[in-house]
GROMACS .gro file of C-alpha atoms in nm:
model
  261
    1MET     CA    1   2.344  -2.450   1.832
    2THR     CA    2   2.105  -2.527   1.534
    3SER     CA    3   2.189  -2.315   1.223
    4LEU     CA    4   2.008  -2.271   0.925
    5ASP     CA    5   2.075  -2.108   0.614
    6LEU     CA    6   1.758  -2.001   0.388
    7PHE     CA    7   1.772  -1.860   0.012
    8VAL     CA    8   1.464  -1.734  -0.143
    9SER     CA    9   1.501  -1.635  -0.508
   10PRO     CA   10   1.280  -1.467  -0.620
   11LEU     CA   11   1.099  -1.354  -0.326
   12GLY     CA   12   0.752  -1.348  -0.420
   13ARG     CA   13   0.506  -1.070  -0.548
   14VAL     CA   14   0.706  -0.778  -0.484
   15GLU     CA   15   0.793  -0.510  -0.733
   16GLY     CA   16   1.050  -0.648  -0.916
   17ASP     CA   17   1.279  -0.979  -0.835
   18LEU     CA   18   1.433  -0.981  -0.522
   19ASP     CA   19   1.648  -1.239  -0.365
   20VAL     CA   20   1.663  -1.302   0.004
   21ARG     CA   21   1.937  -1.497   0.223
   22VAL     CA   22   1.883  -1.560   0.596
   23THR     CA   23   2.104  -1.725   0.851
   24ILE     CA   24   1.879  -1.859   1.150
   25ASP     CA   25   2.044  -1.988   1.474
   26ASP     CA   26   1.823  -2.152   1.748
   27GLY     CA   27   1.535  -2.008   1.555
   28VAL     CA   28   1.665  -1.625   1.572
   29VAL     CA   29   1.750  -1.476   1.251
   30THR     CA   30   2.114  -1.336   1.288
   31SER     CA   31   2.182  -1.212   0.942
   32ALA     CA   32   1.992  -1.145   0.638
   33TRP     CA   33   2.045  -1.014   0.270
   34THR     CA   34   1.832  -0.883   0.014
   35GLU     CA   35   1.976  -0.822  -0.364
   36ALA     CA   36   1.765  -0.684  -0.619
   37ALA     CA   37   1.871  -0.901  -0.907
   38MET     CA   38   1.653  -0.728  -1.185
   39PHE     CA   39   1.841  -0.392  -1.317
   40ARG     CA   40   1.623  -0.197  -1.545
   41GLY     CA   41   1.840   0.083  -1.574
   42PHE     CA   42   1.675   0.377  -1.520
   43GLU     CA   43   1.989   0.532  -1.353
   44ILE     CA   44   2.146   0.485  -1.691
   45ILE     CA   45   1.861   0.634  -1.922
   46LEU     CA   46   1.823   0.950  -1.710
   47ARG     CA   47   2.238   1.006  -1.725
   48GLY     CA   48   2.308   1.305  -1.914
   49LYS     CA   49   1.945   1.422  -1.944
   50ASP     CA   50   1.775   1.736  -1.879
   51PRO     CA   51   1.718   1.721  -1.507
   52GLN     CA   52   1.324   1.770  -1.593
   53ALA     CA   53   1.324   1.428  -1.794
   54GLY     CA   54   1.298   1.261  -1.465
   55LEU     CA   55   0.969   1.409  -1.444
   56VAL     CA   56   0.891   1.178  -1.730
   57VAL     CA   57   1.087   0.894  -1.694
   58CYS     CA   58   1.051   0.834  -1.295
   59PRO     CA   59   0.687   0.775  -1.265
   60ARG     CA   60   0.745   0.475  -1.509
   61ILE     CA   61   0.935   0.285  -1.238
   62CYS     CA   62   0.606   0.155  -1.100
   63GLY     CA   63   0.248   0.125  -1.204
   64ILE     CA   64   0.100   0.113  -0.857
   65CYS     CA   65   0.380   0.363  -0.690
   66GLY     CA   66   0.464   0.611  -1.006
   67GLY     CA   67   0.321   0.924  -0.842
   68SER     CA   68   0.541   0.864  -0.545
   69HIS     CA   69   0.824   0.870  -0.771
   70LEU     CA   70   0.709   1.174  -0.976
   71TYR     CA   71   0.651   1.359  -0.652
   72LYS     CA   72   1.009   1.308  -0.540
   73SER     CA   73   1.139   1.387  -0.883
   74ALA     CA   74   0.940   1.727  -0.890
   75TYR     CA   75   1.055   1.781  -0.518
   76ALA     CA   76   1.431   1.736  -0.624
   77LEU     CA   77   1.416   1.997  -0.863
   78ASP     CA   78   1.242   2.244  -0.631
   79THR     CA   79   1.533   2.190  -0.393
   80ALA     CA   80   1.817   2.213  -0.620
   81TRP     CA   81   1.631   2.526  -0.776
   82ARG     CA   82   1.497   2.664  -0.490
   83THR     CA   83   1.129   2.720  -0.632
   84HIS     CA   84   0.856   2.875  -0.442
   85MET     CA   85   0.564   2.641  -0.410
   86PRO     CA   86   0.218   2.814  -0.391
   87ALA     CA   87   0.023   2.672  -0.094
   88ASN     CA   88  -0.261   2.529  -0.342
   89ALA     CA   89   0.027   2.349  -0.545
   90THR     CA   90   0.137   2.197  -0.231
   91LEU     CA   91  -0.210   2.073  -0.141
   92ILE     CA   92  -0.286   1.931  -0.475
   93ARG     CA   93   0.038   1.715  -0.473
   94ASN     CA   94  -0.036   1.618  -0.112
   95ILE     CA   95  -0.399   1.513  -0.193
   96CYS     CA   96  -0.311   1.330  -0.519
   97GLN     CA   97  -0.018   1.152  -0.326
   98ALA     CA   98  -0.268   1.051  -0.047
   99CYS     CA   99  -0.500   0.906  -0.339
  100GLU     CA  100  -0.216   0.684  -0.453
  101THR     CA  101  -0.159   0.550  -0.132
  102LEU     CA  102  -0.521   0.498  -0.069
  103GLN     CA  103  -0.518   0.308  -0.388
  104SER     CA  104  -0.228   0.074  -0.299
  105ILE     CA  105  -0.348  -0.061   0.049
  106PRO     CA  106  -0.650  -0.260  -0.057
  107ARG     CA  107  -0.413  -0.374  -0.396
  108TYR     CA  108  -0.127  -0.459  -0.167
  109PHE     CA  109  -0.340  -0.655   0.108
  110TYR     CA  110  -0.561  -0.847  -0.140
  111ALA     CA  111  -0.346  -0.920  -0.428
  112LEU     CA  112   0.021  -0.954  -0.276
  113PHE     CA  113  -0.030  -1.073   0.037
  114ALA     CA  114  -0.395  -1.204   0.144
  115ILE     CA  115  -0.364  -1.447  -0.097
  116ASP     CA  116  -0.103  -1.627   0.094
  117LEU     CA  117  -0.315  -1.686   0.380
  118THR     CA  118  -0.527  -1.944   0.127
  119ASN     CA  119  -0.224  -2.179   0.115
  120LYS     CA  120  -0.259  -2.520   0.224
  121ASN     CA  121  -0.034  -2.503   0.501
  122TYR     CA  122  -0.298  -2.318   0.714
  123ALA     CA  123  -0.574  -2.575   0.593
  124LYS     CA  124  -0.594  -2.718   0.961
  125SER     CA  125  -0.744  -2.367   1.100
  126LYS     CA  126  -1.085  -2.352   1.166
  127MET     CA  127  -1.081  -2.029   0.963
  128TYR     CA  128  -0.929  -2.158   0.691
  129ASP     CA  129  -1.250  -2.213   0.467
  130GLU     CA  130  -1.361  -1.846   0.515
  131ALA     CA  131  -1.028  -1.719   0.421
  132VAL     CA  132  -1.027  -1.897   0.092
  133ARG     CA  133  -1.384  -1.751   0.034
  134ARG     CA  134  -1.242  -1.430   0.070
  135PHE     CA  135  -0.914  -1.404  -0.023
  136ALA     CA  136  -0.885  -1.662  -0.285
  137PRO     CA  137  -0.696  -1.506  -0.600
  138TYR     CA  138  -0.966  -1.346  -0.850
  139VAL     CA  139  -1.254  -1.520  -0.734
  140GLY     CA  140  -1.260  -1.436  -0.333
  141THR     CA  141  -1.514  -1.204  -0.233
  142SER     CA  142  -1.309  -0.951  -0.045
  143TYR     CA  143  -1.051  -0.977  -0.323
  144GLN     CA  144  -1.279  -0.900  -0.605
  145LYS     CA  145  -1.438  -0.582  -0.419
  146GLY     CA  146  -1.137  -0.466  -0.297
  147VAL     CA  147  -0.935  -0.490  -0.611
  148VAL     CA  148  -1.185  -0.345  -0.794
  149LEU     CA  149  -1.269  -0.066  -0.558
  150SER     CA  150  -0.919   0.029  -0.505
  151ASN     CA  151  -0.950   0.233  -0.852
  152LYS     CA  152  -1.175   0.483  -0.699
  153PRO     CA  153  -0.896   0.709  -0.524
  154VAL     CA  154  -0.689   0.736  -0.827
  155GLU     CA  155  -0.943   0.898  -1.038
  156VAL     CA  156  -0.916   1.188  -0.821
  157TYR     CA  157  -0.556   1.174  -0.892
  158ALA     CA  158  -0.664   1.165  -1.285
  159ILE     CA  159  -0.887   1.482  -1.192
  160PHE     CA  160  -0.607   1.649  -1.099
  161GLY     CA  161  -0.336   1.532  -1.261
  162GLY     CA  162  -0.460   1.467  -1.606
  163GLN     CA  163  -0.419   1.078  -1.570
  164TRP     CA  164  -0.315   0.782  -1.361
  165PRO     CA  165  -0.068   0.640  -1.382
  166HIS     CA  166   0.244   0.787  -1.520
  167SER     CA  167   0.114   1.105  -1.460
  168SER     CA  168   0.391   1.411  -1.493
  169PHE     CA  169   0.133   1.681  -1.408
  170MET     CA  170   0.389   1.807  -1.097
  171VAL     CA  171   0.665   2.034  -1.213
  172PRO     CA  172   0.919   2.237  -1.041
  173GLY     CA  173   0.741   2.529  -0.853
  174GLY     CA  174   0.393   2.362  -0.832
  175VAL     CA  175   0.164   2.157  -1.074
  176MET     CA  176   0.012   2.172  -1.402
  177SER     CA  177  -0.357   2.213  -1.294
  178ALA     CA  178  -0.596   2.452  -1.157
  179PRO     CA  179  -0.917   2.232  -1.022
  180THR     CA  180  -1.257   2.374  -1.034
  181LEU     CA  181  -1.521   2.369  -0.804
  182SER     CA  182  -1.644   2.088  -0.994
  183ASP     CA  183  -1.362   1.931  -0.994
  184VAL     CA  184  -1.339   1.925  -0.616
  185THR     CA  185  -1.700   1.832  -0.582
  186ARG     CA  186  -1.666   1.532  -0.774
  187SER     CA  187  -1.333   1.421  -0.605
  188ILE     CA  188  -1.511   1.446  -0.265
  189ALA     CA  189  -1.802   1.197  -0.385
  190ILE     CA  190  -1.521   0.986  -0.525
  191LEU     CA  191  -1.351   0.953  -0.229
  192GLU     CA  192  -1.707   0.927  -0.032
  193HIS     CA  193  -1.818   0.627  -0.249
  194TRP     CA  194  -1.474   0.440  -0.170
  195LYS     CA  195  -1.498   0.513   0.185
  196ASP     CA  196  -1.876   0.407   0.203
  197ASN     CA  197  -1.859   0.101   0.015
  198TRP     CA  198  -1.531  -0.036   0.104
  199LEU     CA  199  -1.330   0.127   0.371
  200GLU     CA  200  -1.622   0.110   0.619
  201ALA     CA  201  -1.856  -0.133   0.444
  202GLU     CA  202  -1.584  -0.406   0.417
  203TRP     CA  203  -1.283  -0.367   0.561
  204LEU     CA  204  -1.375  -0.209   0.910
  205GLY     CA  205  -1.721  -0.279   0.940
  206CYS     CA  206  -1.758   0.070   1.135
  207SER     CA  207  -1.667   0.447   1.068
  208VAL     CA  208  -1.340   0.553   1.047
  209ASP     CA  209  -1.378   0.779   1.363
  210ARG     CA  210  -1.467   0.451   1.554
  211TRP     CA  211  -1.155   0.310   1.444
  212LEU     CA  212  -0.945   0.598   1.519
  213GLU     CA  213  -1.038   0.565   1.899
  214ASN     CA  214  -0.804   0.256   1.901
  215LYS     CA  215  -0.505   0.356   2.071
  216THR     CA  216  -0.368   0.033   2.145
  217TRP     CA  217  -0.332  -0.333   2.078
  218GLU     CA  218  -0.572  -0.413   2.342
  219ASP     CA  219  -0.798  -0.194   2.222
  220VAL     CA  220  -0.782  -0.329   1.880
  221LEU     CA  221  -0.860  -0.659   2.014
  222ALA     CA  222  -1.189  -0.534   2.184
  223TRP     CA  223  -1.265  -0.352   1.900
  224VAL     CA  224  -1.296  -0.694   1.708
  225ASP     CA  225  -1.541  -0.849   1.952
  226GLU     CA  226  -1.720  -0.522   1.992
  227ASN     CA  227  -1.984  -0.651   1.760
  228GLU     CA  228  -2.081  -0.851   1.479
  229SER     CA  229  -1.992  -0.628   1.202
  230GLN     CA  230  -1.640  -0.532   1.331
  231HIS     CA  231  -1.617  -0.902   1.391
  232ASN     CA  232  -1.675  -1.006   1.065
  233SER     CA  233  -1.536  -0.714   0.856
  234ASP     CA  234  -1.219  -0.814   0.672
  235CYS     CA  235  -0.995  -0.641   0.927
  236GLY     CA  236  -1.166  -0.815   1.203
  237PHE     CA  237  -1.123  -1.175   1.031
  238PHE     CA  238  -0.767  -1.111   0.930
  239ILE     CA  239  -0.657  -1.036   1.308
  240ARG     CA  240  -0.856  -1.344   1.442
  241TYR     CA  241  -0.733  -1.540   1.165
  242CYS     CA  242  -0.357  -1.455   1.221
  243LEU     CA  243  -0.398  -1.496   1.561
  244ASP     CA  244  -0.539  -1.853   1.522
  245ILE     CA  245  -0.237  -1.933   1.264
  246GLY     CA  246   0.002  -1.790   1.472
  247LEU     CA  247   0.130  -1.509   1.247
  248ASP     CA  248   0.132  -1.300   1.575
  249LYS     CA  249   0.449  -1.516   1.699
  250TYR     CA  250   0.668  -1.495   1.384
  251GLY     CA  251   0.890  -1.198   1.288
  252GLN     CA  252   0.916  -1.014   1.618
  253GLY     CA  253   1.198  -0.788   1.657
  254VAL     CA  254   1.364  -0.559   1.929
  255GLY     CA  255   1.008  -0.402   1.942
  256ASN     CA  256   1.167  -0.072   1.887
  257TYR     CA  257   0.940   0.063   1.602
  258ILE     CA  258   0.873   0.398   1.445
  259SER     CA  259   0.549   0.475   1.282
  260THR     CA  260   0.499   0.805   1.093
  261GLY     CA  261   0.139   0.758   0.954
   0.00000   0.00000   0.00000
């Protein structure tokens, strides 16, 4: 048996330093440990404070997903105090949370992940030059557009929540906003702009409805080669490039995965 111990510290580009130790036996990961090495002390900051302090402090945990921390801080108080949540307040919370998630998708992909695809270890791939052209940090054509347009969805968050990041508009029992018809219309226009100029034009190369027709991996592979627009989209190129450099053969587990959206 061939055994290998790997220690990576820090693991790059996660929100906070992370150490990883892995034991590999005959090419199979048999043990893995992670350790968050950077303690910032939010637990200590909140100790002994008014429970509502979490609505202000917790969103500062992250500059990308602060809304998630606000949502759960408010939800914890709703649960503890058994507050009644008006339906519209729930809708506004969920819309804002969805918009923050839409913001994080291109930022994660281009700024935290796809830049690894430009590593010279992949230079032998016939698609390497195209990967560099698209995904190189700061100068890649897709990197630039994806990161810039990722700001659009959280403009909707700011309309409903007063600001983004680090809003505190979710409070026990609801939200501190009452969107007008103008707010709603403006928000729809912003999301349509994001969809038309990045999601469909750059990432998918097709309509969202067409993408949602894919139900299996085989459907996705057929989708890639269905037409030139989808073939050359960032999603289509990413799939083709990963297959070419063999990423589909790494990291496979037992196959018992759960997807909740």
